[in-house]
CSV table of N, CA and C in Angstrom, one decimal:
chain,number,residue,atom,x,y,z
A,187,MET,N,31.6,14.2,-60.6
A,187,MET,CA,30.2,14.4,-60.5
A,187,MET,C,29.7,14.0,-59.1
A,188,PRO,N,28.9,14.8,-58.4
A,188,PRO,CA,28.5,14.5,-57.1
A,188,PRO,C,27.7,13.2,-57.1
A,189,THR,N,27.8,12.5,-56.0
A,189,THR,CA,27.0,11.2,-55.9
A,189,THR,C,25.5,11.4,-55.8
A,190,SER,N,25.1,12.6,-55.5
A,190,SER,CA,23.7,12.8,-55.4
A,190,SER,C,23.0,13.2,-56.7
A,191,TYR,N,23.8,13.4,-57.7
A,191,TYR,CA,23.3,13.8,-59.1
A,191,TYR,C,22.7,12.6,-59.7
A,192,GLN,N,21.5,12.8,-60.3
A,192,GLN,CA,20.8,11.8,-61.0
A,192,GLN,C,20.4,12.4,-62.3
A,193,ALA,N,20.7,11.8,-63.4
A,193,ALA,CA,20.4,12.3,-64.7
A,193,ALA,C,18.9,12.3,-64.9
A,194,PRO,N,18.4,13.3,-65.7
A,194,PRO,CA,16.9,13.4,-65.9
A,194,PRO,C,16.4,12.1,-66.6
A,195,MET,N,15.3,11.7,-66.2
A,195,MET,CA,14.6,10.5,-66.8
A,195,MET,C,13.4,11.0,-67.6
A,196,ARG,N,13.0,10.1,-68.5
A,196,ARG,CA,11.9,10.4,-69.4
A,196,ARG,C,10.6,10.9,-68.7
A,197,GLN,N,10.3,10.3,-67.6
A,197,GLN,CA,9.1,10.7,-66.8
A,197,GLN,C,9.2,12.1,-66.2
A,198,ASP,N,10.5,12.5,-66.0
A,198,ASP,CA,10.7,13.8,-65.5
A,198,ASP,C,10.1,14.9,-66.4
A,199,ARG,N,10.4,14.6,-67.7
A,199,ARG,CA,9.9,15.6,-68.8
A,199,ARG,C,8.4,15.6,-68.9
A,200,GLU,N,7.8,14.5,-68.5
A,200,GLU,CA,6.3,14.4,-68.7
A,200,GLU,C,5.6,15.1,-67.6
A,201,GLN,N,6.2,15.4,-66.5
A,201,GLN,CA,5.5,16.1,-65.4
A,201,GLN,C,5.3,17.6,-65.8
A,202,PRO,N,4.2,18.1,-65.3
A,202,PRO,CA,4.0,19.5,-65.6
A,202,PRO,C,5.1,20.4,-65.0
A,203,GLY,N,5.2,21.6,-65.6
A,203,GLY,CA,6.2,22.5,-65.1
A,203,GLY,C,6.0,23.0,-63.7
A,204,SER,N,6.9,23.8,-63.2
A,204,SER,CA,6.8,24.2,-61.8
A,204,SER,C,5.6,25.2,-61.6
A,205,LYS,N,5.1,25.2,-60.4
A,205,LYS,CA,4.0,26.0,-60.1
A,205,LYS,C,4.5,27.2,-59.3
A,206,SER,N,4.0,28.4,-59.5
A,206,SER,CA,4.4,29.5,-58.8
A,206,SER,C,3.5,29.6,-57.6
A,207,GLN,N,4.2,30.0,-56.5
A,207,GLN,CA,3.4,30.2,-55.2
A,207,GLN,C,3.7,31.6,-54.7
A,208,THR,N,2.7,32.3,-54.2
A,208,THR,CA,2.9,33.6,-53.7
A,208,THR,C,3.2,33.4,-52.2
A,209,VAL,N,4.3,33.8,-51.7
A,209,VAL,CA,4.7,33.7,-50.4
A,209,VAL,C,4.4,35.0,-49.7
A,210,THR,N,3.6,34.9,-48.6
A,210,THR,CA,3.4,36.1,-47.8
A,210,THR,C,4.0,35.9,-46.5
A,211,VAL,N,5.0,36.7,-46.3
A,211,VAL,CA,5.6,36.7,-44.9
A,211,VAL,C,4.9,37.7,-44.1
A,212,GLY,N,4.5,37.4,-42.9
A,212,GLY,CA,3.7,38.2,-42.1
A,212,GLY,C,3.9,39.7,-42.2
A,213,ASP,N,2.8,40.4,-42.2
A,213,ASP,CA,2.8,41.9,-42.2
A,213,ASP,C,2.8,42.4,-40.8
A,214,HIS,N,3.1,41.6,-39.9
A,214,HIS,CA,3.1,41.9,-38.5
A,214,HIS,C,4.3,42.8,-38.1
A,215,HIS,N,4.0,43.9,-37.4
A,215,HIS,CA,5.1,44.7,-36.9
A,215,HIS,C,5.2,44.6,-35.4
A,216,ALA,N,6.3,43.9,-35.0
A,216,ALA,CA,6.4,43.7,-33.6
A,216,ALA,C,6.5,45.0,-32.8
A,217,ASN,N,6.0,44.9,-31.5
A,217,ASN,CA,6.1,46.1,-30.7
A,217,ASN,C,6.7,45.8,-29.3
A,218,VAL,N,7.0,46.8,-28.6
A,218,VAL,CA,7.7,46.7,-27.3
A,218,VAL,C,6.9,45.7,-26.3
A,219,SER,N,5.6,45.8,-26.3
A,219,SER,CA,4.9,44.9,-25.4
A,219,SER,C,5.2,43.4,-25.6
A,220,GLU,N,5.5,43.0,-26.9
A,220,GLU,CA,5.8,41.6,-27.1
A,220,GLU,C,7.1,41.2,-26.4
A,221,ILE,N,8.1,42.1,-26.4
A,221,ILE,CA,9.3,41.8,-25.6
A,221,ILE,C,9.0,41.7,-24.1
A,222,LEU,N,8.2,42.7,-23.6
A,222,LEU,CA,7.9,42.6,-22.2
A,222,LEU,C,7.1,41.4,-21.8
A,223,ASP,N,6.2,41.0,-22.7
A,223,ASP,CA,5.5,39.7,-22.5
A,223,ASP,C,6.4,38.5,-22.4
A,224,SER,N,7.4,38.5,-23.1
A,224,SER,CA,8.3,37.3,-23.1
A,224,SER,C,9.4,37.4,-22.0
A,225,LYS,N,9.9,38.6,-21.7
A,225,LYS,CA,11.0,38.7,-20.8
A,225,LYS,C,10.5,39.1,-19.4
A,226,GLY,N,9.4,39.6,-19.3
A,226,GLY,CA,8.9,40.1,-18.0
A,226,GLY,C,8.9,41.6,-17.9
A,227,ARG,N,8.1,42.1,-16.9
A,227,ARG,CA,8.0,43.5,-16.8
A,227,ARG,C,8.7,44.1,-15.6
A,228,GLU,N,9.5,43.2,-14.9
A,228,GLU,CA,10.2,43.7,-13.7
A,228,GLU,C,11.2,44.8,-14.0
A,229,VAL,N,11.2,45.8,-13.3
A,229,VAL,CA,12.1,46.9,-13.5
A,229,VAL,C,12.9,47.1,-12.2
A,230,PHE,N,14.2,47.2,-12.4
A,230,PHE,CA,15.1,47.4,-11.2
A,230,PHE,C,15.4,48.8,-11.1
A,231,SER,N,15.2,49.4,-9.9
A,231,SER,CA,15.3,50.8,-9.7
A,231,SER,C,16.2,51.1,-8.5
A,232,ILE,N,16.6,52.3,-8.4
A,232,ILE,CA,17.4,52.8,-7.3
A,232,ILE,C,16.9,54.3,-7.1
A,233,ARG,N,17.2,54.7,-5.9
A,233,ARG,CA,16.8,56.1,-5.5
A,233,ARG,C,17.9,57.0,-5.8
A,234,PRO,N,17.7,58.3,-6.0
A,234,PRO,CA,18.8,59.2,-6.3
A,234,PRO,C,19.7,59.5,-5.1
A,235,ASP,N,19.2,59.3,-3.9
A,235,ASP,CA,20.1,59.6,-2.7
A,235,ASP,C,20.9,58.4,-2.3
A,236,GLU,N,20.8,57.2,-3.0
A,236,GLU,CA,21.7,56.1,-2.8
A,236,GLU,C,23.0,56.3,-3.4
A,237,THR,N,24.0,55.5,-3.0
A,237,THR,CA,25.4,55.7,-3.5
A,237,THR,C,25.7,54.9,-4.7
A,238,LEU,N,26.7,55.3,-5.4
A,238,LEU,CA,27.1,54.6,-6.6
A,238,LEU,C,27.6,53.2,-6.2
A,239,GLY,N,28.2,53.1,-5.0
A,239,GLY,CA,28.6,51.8,-4.5
A,239,GLY,C,27.4,50.8,-4.4
A,240,GLN,N,26.3,51.3,-3.9
A,240,GLN,CA,25.0,50.5,-3.8
A,240,GLN,C,24.6,50.2,-5.2
A,241,ALA,N,24.6,51.1,-6.1
A,241,ALA,CA,24.2,50.9,-7.5
A,241,ALA,C,25.1,49.8,-8.2
A,242,VAL,N,26.4,49.9,-8.0
A,242,VAL,CA,27.3,48.9,-8.6
A,242,VAL,C,27.0,47.5,-8.1
A,243,LYS,N,26.7,47.4,-6.8
A,243,LYS,CA,26.3,46.0,-6.3
A,243,LYS,C,25.1,45.5,-6.9
A,244,GLU,N,24.1,46.4,-7.0
A,244,GLU,CA,22.8,46.0,-7.6
A,244,GLU,C,23.0,45.6,-9.1
A,245,LEU,N,23.8,46.4,-9.8
A,245,LEU,CA,24.0,46.0,-11.2
A,245,LEU,C,24.7,44.6,-11.3
A,246,ARG,N,25.7,44.4,-10.4
A,246,ARG,CA,26.5,43.1,-10.4
A,246,ARG,C,25.5,42.0,-10.0
A,247,ASP,N,24.8,42.2,-8.9
A,247,ASP,CA,24.0,41.1,-8.4
A,247,ASP,C,22.8,40.7,-9.4
A,248,ARG,N,22.3,41.7,-10.1
A,248,ARG,CA,21.2,41.4,-11.0
A,248,ARG,C,21.7,41.1,-12.4
A,249,ARG,N,23.0,41.3,-12.6
A,249,ARG,CA,23.6,41.1,-13.9
A,249,ARG,C,22.9,41.9,-15.0
A,250,ILE,N,22.8,43.2,-14.8
A,250,ILE,CA,22.1,44.1,-15.7
A,250,ILE,C,23.1,45.3,-16.0
A,251,GLY,N,22.8,46.1,-17.0
A,251,GLY,CA,23.7,47.2,-17.4
A,251,GLY,C,23.2,48.6,-17.0
A,252,ALA,N,21.9,48.7,-16.5
A,252,ALA,CA,21.4,50.0,-16.1
A,252,ALA,C,20.3,49.8,-15.1
A,253,LEU,N,20.1,50.9,-14.3
A,253,LEU,CA,19.0,50.9,-13.3
A,253,LEU,C,18.2,52.2,-13.6
A,254,THR,N,16.9,52.1,-13.5
A,254,THR,CA,16.1,53.3,-13.5
A,254,THR,C,16.2,54.0,-12.2
A,255,VAL,N,16.2,55.3,-12.2
A,255,VAL,CA,16.2,56.0,-10.9
A,255,VAL,C,14.8,56.6,-10.7
A,256,THR,N,14.3,56.3,-9.6
A,256,THR,CA,12.9,56.7,-9.3
A,256,THR,C,12.8,57.5,-8.0
A,257,ASP,N,11.8,58.3,-7.9
A,257,ASP,CA,11.5,59.1,-6.7
A,257,ASP,C,10.7,58.2,-5.7
A,258,GLY,N,10.3,58.8,-4.6
A,258,GLY,CA,9.5,58.1,-3.6
A,258,GLY,C,8.2,57.5,-4.1
A,259,GLU,N,7.6,58.1,-5.1
A,259,GLU,CA,6.4,57.6,-5.6
A,259,GLU,C,6.5,56.7,-6.8
A,260,GLY,N,7.8,56.3,-7.1
A,260,GLY,CA,8.0,55.4,-8.2
A,260,GLY,C,8.1,56.1,-9.6
A,261,GLY,N,8.1,57.5,-9.6
A,261,GLY,CA,8.2,58.2,-10.8
A,261,GLY,C,9.6,58.2,-11.3
A,262,LEU,N,9.8,58.1,-12.6
A,262,LEU,CA,11.1,58.1,-13.3
A,262,LEU,C,11.7,59.4,-13.2
A,263,VAL,N,12.9,59.5,-12.7
A,263,VAL,CA,13.7,60.8,-12.6
A,263,VAL,C,15.0,60.7,-13.3
A,264,GLY,N,15.4,59.5,-13.7
A,264,GLY,CA,16.7,59.3,-14.4
A,264,GLY,C,17.0,57.9,-14.7
A,265,ILE,N,18.2,57.7,-15.3
A,265,ILE,CA,18.7,56.3,-15.5
A,265,ILE,C,20.1,56.3,-15.2
A,266,LEU,N,20.6,55.2,-14.6
A,266,LEU,CA,22.0,55.1,-14.3
A,266,LEU,C,22.6,53.9,-15.0
A,267,SER,N,23.5,54.1,-16.0
A,267,SER,CA,24.1,53.0,-16.7
A,267,SER,C,25.5,52.8,-16.3
A,268,GLU,N,26.0,51.6,-16.8
A,268,GLU,CA,27.4,51.3,-16.5
A,268,GLU,C,28.3,52.4,-17.1
A,269,ARG,N,27.9,53.0,-18.3
A,269,ARG,CA,28.7,54.0,-18.9
A,269,ARG,C,28.7,55.3,-18.0
A,270,ASP,N,27.6,55.6,-17.4
A,270,ASP,CA,27.6,56.8,-16.5
A,270,ASP,C,28.6,56.6,-15.4
A,271,ILE,N,28.7,55.4,-14.8
A,271,ILE,CA,29.6,55.1,-13.7
A,271,ILE,C,31.0,55.1,-14.2
A,272,VAL,N,31.3,54.6,-15.4
A,272,VAL,CA,32.7,54.6,-15.9
A,272,VAL,C,33.2,56.0,-16.1
A,273,ARG,N,32.3,56.8,-16.7
A,273,ARG,CA,32.7,58.2,-16.9
A,273,ARG,C,33.1,58.9,-15.6
A,274,LYS,N,32.3,58.6,-14.5
A,274,LYS,CA,32.5,59.2,-13.2
A,274,LYS,C,33.8,58.7,-12.6
A,275,LEU,N,34.0,57.4,-12.8
A,275,LEU,CA,35.3,56.8,-12.3
A,275,LEU,C,36.5,57.5,-13.0
A,276,ALA,N,36.4,57.8,-14.2
A,276,ALA,CA,37.5,58.5,-14.9
A,276,ALA,C,37.7,59.9,-14.4
A,277,GLU,N,36.6,60.6,-14.0
A,277,GLU,CA,36.7,61.9,-13.5
A,277,GLU,C,37.2,62.0,-12.1
A,278,THR,N,36.7,61.0,-11.3
A,278,THR,CA,37.0,61.1,-9.8
A,278,THR,C,37.6,59.7,-9.3
A,279,PRO,N,38.8,59.4,-9.8
A,279,PRO,CA,39.3,58.0,-9.4
A,279,PRO,C,39.5,58.0,-7.9
A,280,GLY,N,39.0,56.8,-7.4
A,280,GLY,CA,39.2,56.6,-5.9
A,280,GLY,C,38.1,57.3,-5.1
A,281,GLN,N,37.3,58.1,-5.7
A,281,GLN,CA,36.3,58.9,-4.9
A,281,GLN,C,34.9,58.7,-5.5
A,282,THR,N,34.7,57.7,-6.3
A,282,THR,CA,33.5,57.6,-7.1
A,282,THR,C,32.4,56.9,-6.3
A,283,LEU,N,32.6,55.7,-5.7
A,283,LEU,CA,31.6,54.9,-5.1
A,283,LEU,C,30.8,55.6,-4.0
A,284,PRO,N,31.4,56.5,-3.2
A,284,PRO,CA,30.5,57.1,-2.2
A,284,PRO,C,29.6,58.2,-2.7
A,285,GLN,N,29.8,58.6,-4.0
A,285,GLN,CA,28.9,59.7,-4.6
A,285,GLN,C,27.5,59.2,-4.8
A,286,GLN,N,26.6,60.2,-4.8
A,286,GLN,CA,25.2,59.8,-4.9
A,286,GLN,C,24.8,59.6,-6.4
A,287,VAL,N,23.8,58.7,-6.5
A,287,VAL,CA,23.3,58.3,-7.9
A,287,VAL,C,22.8,59.6,-8.6
A,288,GLY,N,22.1,60.4,-7.8
A,288,GLY,CA,21.4,61.6,-8.4
A,288,GLY,C,22.4,62.6,-9.0
A,289,ASP,N,23.7,62.5,-8.6
A,289,ASP,CA,24.7,63.4,-9.1
A,289,ASP,C,25.4,62.8,-10.4
A,290,VAL,N,25.1,61.6,-10.7
A,290,VAL,CA,25.8,60.9,-11.8
A,290,VAL,C,24.8,60.5,-12.9
A,291,MET,N,23.6,60.2,-12.5
A,291,MET,CA,22.6,59.6,-13.5
A,291,MET,C,22.3,60.5,-14.7
A,292,THR,N,21.8,60.0,-15.7
A,292,THR,CA,21.3,60.7,-16.9
A,292,THR,C,19.9,61.1,-16.6
A,293,THR,N,19.7,62.4,-16.6
A,293,THR,CA,18.3,62.9,-16.3
A,293,THR,C,17.4,63.1,-17.6
A,294,SER,N,18.1,63.2,-18.7
A,294,SER,CA,17.3,63.3,-20.0
A,294,SER,C,17.1,61.9,-20.5
A,295,VAL,N,16.0,61.3,-20.1
A,295,VAL,CA,15.8,59.8,-20.4
A,295,VAL,C,14.9,59.7,-21.5
A,296,GLU,N,15.3,58.9,-22.5
A,296,GLU,CA,14.5,58.5,-23.7
A,296,GLU,C,13.6,57.4,-23.2
A,297,THR,N,12.3,57.4,-23.4
A,297,THR,CA,11.4,56.3,-23.0
A,297,THR,C,10.6,55.9,-24.3
A,298,CYS,N,10.0,54.8,-24.2
A,298,CYS,CA,9.1,54.4,-25.2
A,298,CYS,C,7.8,53.9,-24.6
A,299,ALA,N,6.8,53.6,-25.4
A,299,ALA,CA,5.5,53.1,-25.0
A,299,ALA,C,5.4,51.6,-25.4
A,300,PRO,N,4.5,50.9,-24.7
A,300,PRO,CA,4.4,49.5,-25.0
A,300,PRO,C,4.0,49.2,-26.5
A,301,GLU,N,3.2,50.1,-27.0
A,301,GLU,CA,2.7,49.9,-28.4
A,301,GLU,C,3.7,50.4,-29.5
A,302,GLU,N,4.8,50.9,-29.1
A,302,GLU,CA,5.8,51.4,-30.1
A,302,GLU,C,6.4,50.3,-30.8
A,303,ALA,N,6.6,50.5,-32.1
A,303,ALA,CA,7.2,49.5,-33.0
A,303,ALA,C,8.7,49.3,-32.6
A,304,LEU,N,9.1,48.0,-32.6
A,304,LEU,CA,10.5,47.7,-32.3
A,304,LEU,C,11.5,48.3,-33.2
A,305,VAL,N,11.1,48.4,-34.5
A,305,VAL,CA,12.1,49.0,-35.5
A,305,VAL,C,12.3,50.5,-35.1
A,306,THR,N,11.3,51.2,-34.6
A,306,THR,CA,11.4,52.6,-34.2
A,306,THR,C,12.3,52.7,-33.0
A,307,VAL,N,12.1,51.8,-32.0
A,307,VAL,CA,12.9,51.8,-30.8
A,307,VAL,C,14.3,51.5,-31.1
A,308,LEU,N,14.6,50.5,-32.0
A,308,LEU,CA,16.0,50.2,-32.4
A,308,LEU,C,16.7,51.4,-33.0
A,309,LYS,N,16.0,52.1,-33.9
A,309,LYS,CA,16.5,53.3,-34.5
A,309,LYS,C,16.9,54.3,-33.5
A,310,ARG,N,16.0,54.6,-32.6
A,310,ARG,CA,16.2,55.6,-31.6
A,310,ARG,C,17.4,55.2,-30.7
A,311,MET,N,17.5,54.0,-30.3
A,311,MET,CA,18.6,53.5,-29.5
A,311,MET,C,19.9,53.6,-30.3
A,312,THR,N,19.9,53.3,-31.5
A,312,THR,CA,21.1,53.3,-32.3
A,312,THR,C,21.6,54.8,-32.5
A,313,ASN,N,20.6,55.6,-32.9
A,313,ASN,CA,20.9,57.0,-33.2
A,313,ASN,C,21.4,57.7,-31.9
A,314,GLY,N,20.8,57.4,-30.8
A,314,GLY,CA,21.1,58.0,-29.5
A,314,GLY,C,22.3,57.4,-28.8
A,315,ARG,N,22.8,56.3,-29.3
A,315,ARG,CA,23.9,55.6,-28.8
A,315,ARG,C,23.7,55.2,-27.3
A,316,PHE,N,22.5,54.6,-27.0
A,316,PHE,CA,22.3,54.1,-25.7
A,316,PHE,C,21.7,52.7,-25.9
A,317,ARG,N,21.8,51.9,-24.8
A,317,ARG,CA,21.4,50.5,-24.9
A,317,ARG,C,20.2,50.1,-24.0
A,318,HIS,N,19.7,51.0,-23.2
A,318,HIS,CA,18.5,50.7,-22.3
A,318,HIS,C,17.5,51.8,-22.5
A,319,MET,N,16.2,51.3,-22.5
A,319,MET,CA,15.1,52.3,-22.7
A,319,MET,C,14.0,51.9,-21.8
A,320,PRO,N,13.6,52.7,-20.8
A,320,PRO,CA,12.5,52.5,-19.9
A,320,PRO,C,11.2,52.5,-20.8
A,321,VAL,N,10.2,51.7,-20.4
A,321,VAL,CA,8.9,51.7,-21.0
A,321,VAL,C,7.9,52.3,-20.1
A,322,MET,N,7.2,53.3,-20.7
A,322,MET,CA,6.3,54.1,-19.9
A,322,MET,C,4.9,53.9,-20.5
A,323,ASP,N,3.9,53.7,-19.6
A,323,ASP,CA,2.5,53.6,-20.0
A,323,ASP,C,1.7,54.5,-19.1
A,324,ASN,N,1.2,55.6,-19.7
A,324,ASN,CA,0.4,56.6,-18.9
A,324,ASN,C,1.2,57.1,-17.7
A,325,GLU,N,2.4,57.5,-18.0
A,325,GLU,CA,3.2,58.1,-16.9
A,325,GLU,C,3.7,57.1,-15.9
A,326,LYS,N,3.5,55.8,-16.1
A,326,LYS,CA,3.9,54.8,-15.2
A,326,LYS,C,5.0,53.9,-15.8
A,327,LEU,N,6.0,53.7,-15.1
A,327,LEU,CA,7.1,52.8,-15.5
A,327,LEU,C,6.6,51.4,-15.5
A,328,VAL,N,6.6,50.7,-16.7
A,328,VAL,CA,6.1,49.4,-16.8
A,328,VAL,C,7.1,48.3,-17.3
A,329,GLY,N,8.3,48.8,-17.6
A,329,GLY,CA,9.3,47.8,-18.1
A,329,GLY,C,10.6,48.5,-18.5
A,330,MET,N,11.5,47.7,-19.0
A,330,MET,CA,12.8,48.2,-19.6
A,330,MET,C,13.1,47.2,-20.7
A,331,VAL,N,13.5,47.8,-21.9
A,331,VAL,CA,14.0,47.1,-23.0
A,331,VAL,C,15.4,47.5,-23.3
A,332,THR,N,16.2,46.5,-23.7
A,332,THR,CA,17.6,46.7,-24.1
A,332,THR,C,17.7,46.5,-25.6
A,333,ILE,N,18.8,47.0,-26.1
A,333,ILE,CA,19.1,46.8,-27.5
A,333,ILE,C,19.2,45.4,-27.8
A,334,GLY,N,19.8,44.6,-26.8
A,334,GLY,CA,19.9,43.2,-27.0
A,334,GLY,C,18.6,42.5,-27.1
A,335,ASP,N,17.6,42.9,-26.3
A,335,ASP,CA,16.2,42.4,-26.3
A,335,ASP,C,15.6,42.6,-27.7
A,336,VAL,N,15.8,43.8,-28.3
A,336,VAL,CA,15.2,44.1,-29.6
A,336,VAL,C,15.8,43.3,-30.7
A,337,ILE,N,17.2,43.2,-30.7
A,337,ILE,CA,17.9,42.5,-31.7
A,337,ILE,C,17.6,41.0,-31.6
A,338,ASN,N,17.5,40.4,-30.4
A,338,ASN,CA,17.2,39.0,-30.2
A,338,ASN,C,15.8,38.7,-30.7
A,339,HIS,N,14.9,39.6,-30.4
A,339,HIS,CA,13.5,39.4,-30.8
A,339,HIS,C,13.4,39.4,-32.4
A,340,ARG,N,14.1,40.3,-33.0
A,340,ARG,CA,14.1,40.4,-34.4
A,340,ARG,C,14.8,39.2,-35.1
A,341,LEU,N,15.9,38.7,-34.5
A,341,LEU,CA,16.6,37.5,-35.0
A,341,LEU,C,15.7,36.3,-34.9
A,342,THR,N,14.9,36.2,-33.8
A,342,THR,CA,14.0,35.1,-33.7
A,342,THR,C,12.9,35.1,-34.8
A,343,GLU,N,12.4,36.3,-35.0
A,343,GLU,CA,11.4,36.5,-36.1
A,343,GLU,C,12.0,36.1,-37.5
A,344,VAL,N,13.2,36.5,-37.7
A,344,VAL,CA,13.9,36.2,-39.0
A,344,VAL,C,14.1,34.7,-39.2
A,345,GLU,N,14.5,34.0,-38.1
A,345,GLU,CA,14.6,32.6,-38.1
A,345,GLU,C,13.3,31.9,-38.4
A,346,HIS,N,12.2,32.4,-37.8
A,346,HIS,CA,10.9,31.8,-38.0
A,346,HIS,C,10.5,32.0,-39.4
A,347,GLU,N,10.7,33.2,-39.9
A,347,GLU,CA,10.3,33.5,-41.3
A,347,GLU,C,11.1,32.6,-42.3
A,348,ALA,N,12.4,32.4,-42.0
A,348,ALA,CA,13.2,31.5,-42.9
A,348,ALA,C,12.7,30.1,-42.8
A,349,LEU,N,12.4,29.6,-41.7
A,349,LEU,CA,11.8,28.3,-41.5
A,349,LEU,C,10.5,28.1,-42.3
A,350,HIS,N,9.7,29.1,-42.2
A,350,HIS,CA,8.4,29.1,-42.9
A,350,HIS,C,8.6,29.1,-44.4
A,351,LEU,N,9.5,29.9,-44.9
A,351,LEU,CA,9.8,29.9,-46.3
A,351,LEU,C,10.4,28.5,-46.8
A,352,LYS,N,11.3,28.0,-45.9
A,352,LYS,CA,11.9,26.7,-46.3
A,352,LYS,C,10.8,25.6,-46.4
A,353,GLN,N,9.8,25.7,-45.4
A,353,GLN,CA,8.7,24.7,-45.5
A,353,GLN,C,7.9,24.9,-46.7
A,354,LEU,N,7.7,26.1,-47.1
A,354,LEU,CA,6.9,26.3,-48.3
A,354,LEU,C,7.6,25.8,-49.6
A,355,ILE,N,8.9,25.9,-49.6
A,355,ILE,CA,9.7,25.5,-50.7
A,355,ILE,C,9.8,24.0,-50.8
A,356,THR,N,10.0,23.4,-49.7
A,356,THR,CA,10.2,21.9,-49.7
A,356,THR,C,8.9,21.1,-49.6
A,357,GLY,N,7.8,21.8,-49.3
A,357,GLY,CA,6.5,21.2,-49.2
A,357,GLY,C,6.3,20.6,-47.9
């Protein structure tokens, strides 16, 4: 028998039965702007006429997995990810780094809006098999979210909800 076990006592039976509580876990639906508010809205970009060698250095130095590709006015024209570079390395071994970003980048870029629900963004990223999504607000690039950002935010929410439930249970 565990040492923490204590047999029921007479006064235990005299206490009223358990009380039911209605637990309401927030009906809040997190959105992209919450991630940007916590991680920042800085976006790292490169121009299409720069080389993959320059892009690789930027990715390494900033410790990121993708760069937005923007034109002279800051408009989004593509995205360059580590996967794009690896594919090009396989196609042109030894000749990849001097190539231009514009020749390798993904031009069909999925974007989201700051008010978009995180669950929607996560589904789009999972279904599209990509890990980085630029955030656009009125045709202006305002941030970048990663699948890791979305998952981390959701895990933090779940931990908070679990703590809240535990506090309700233990009083």
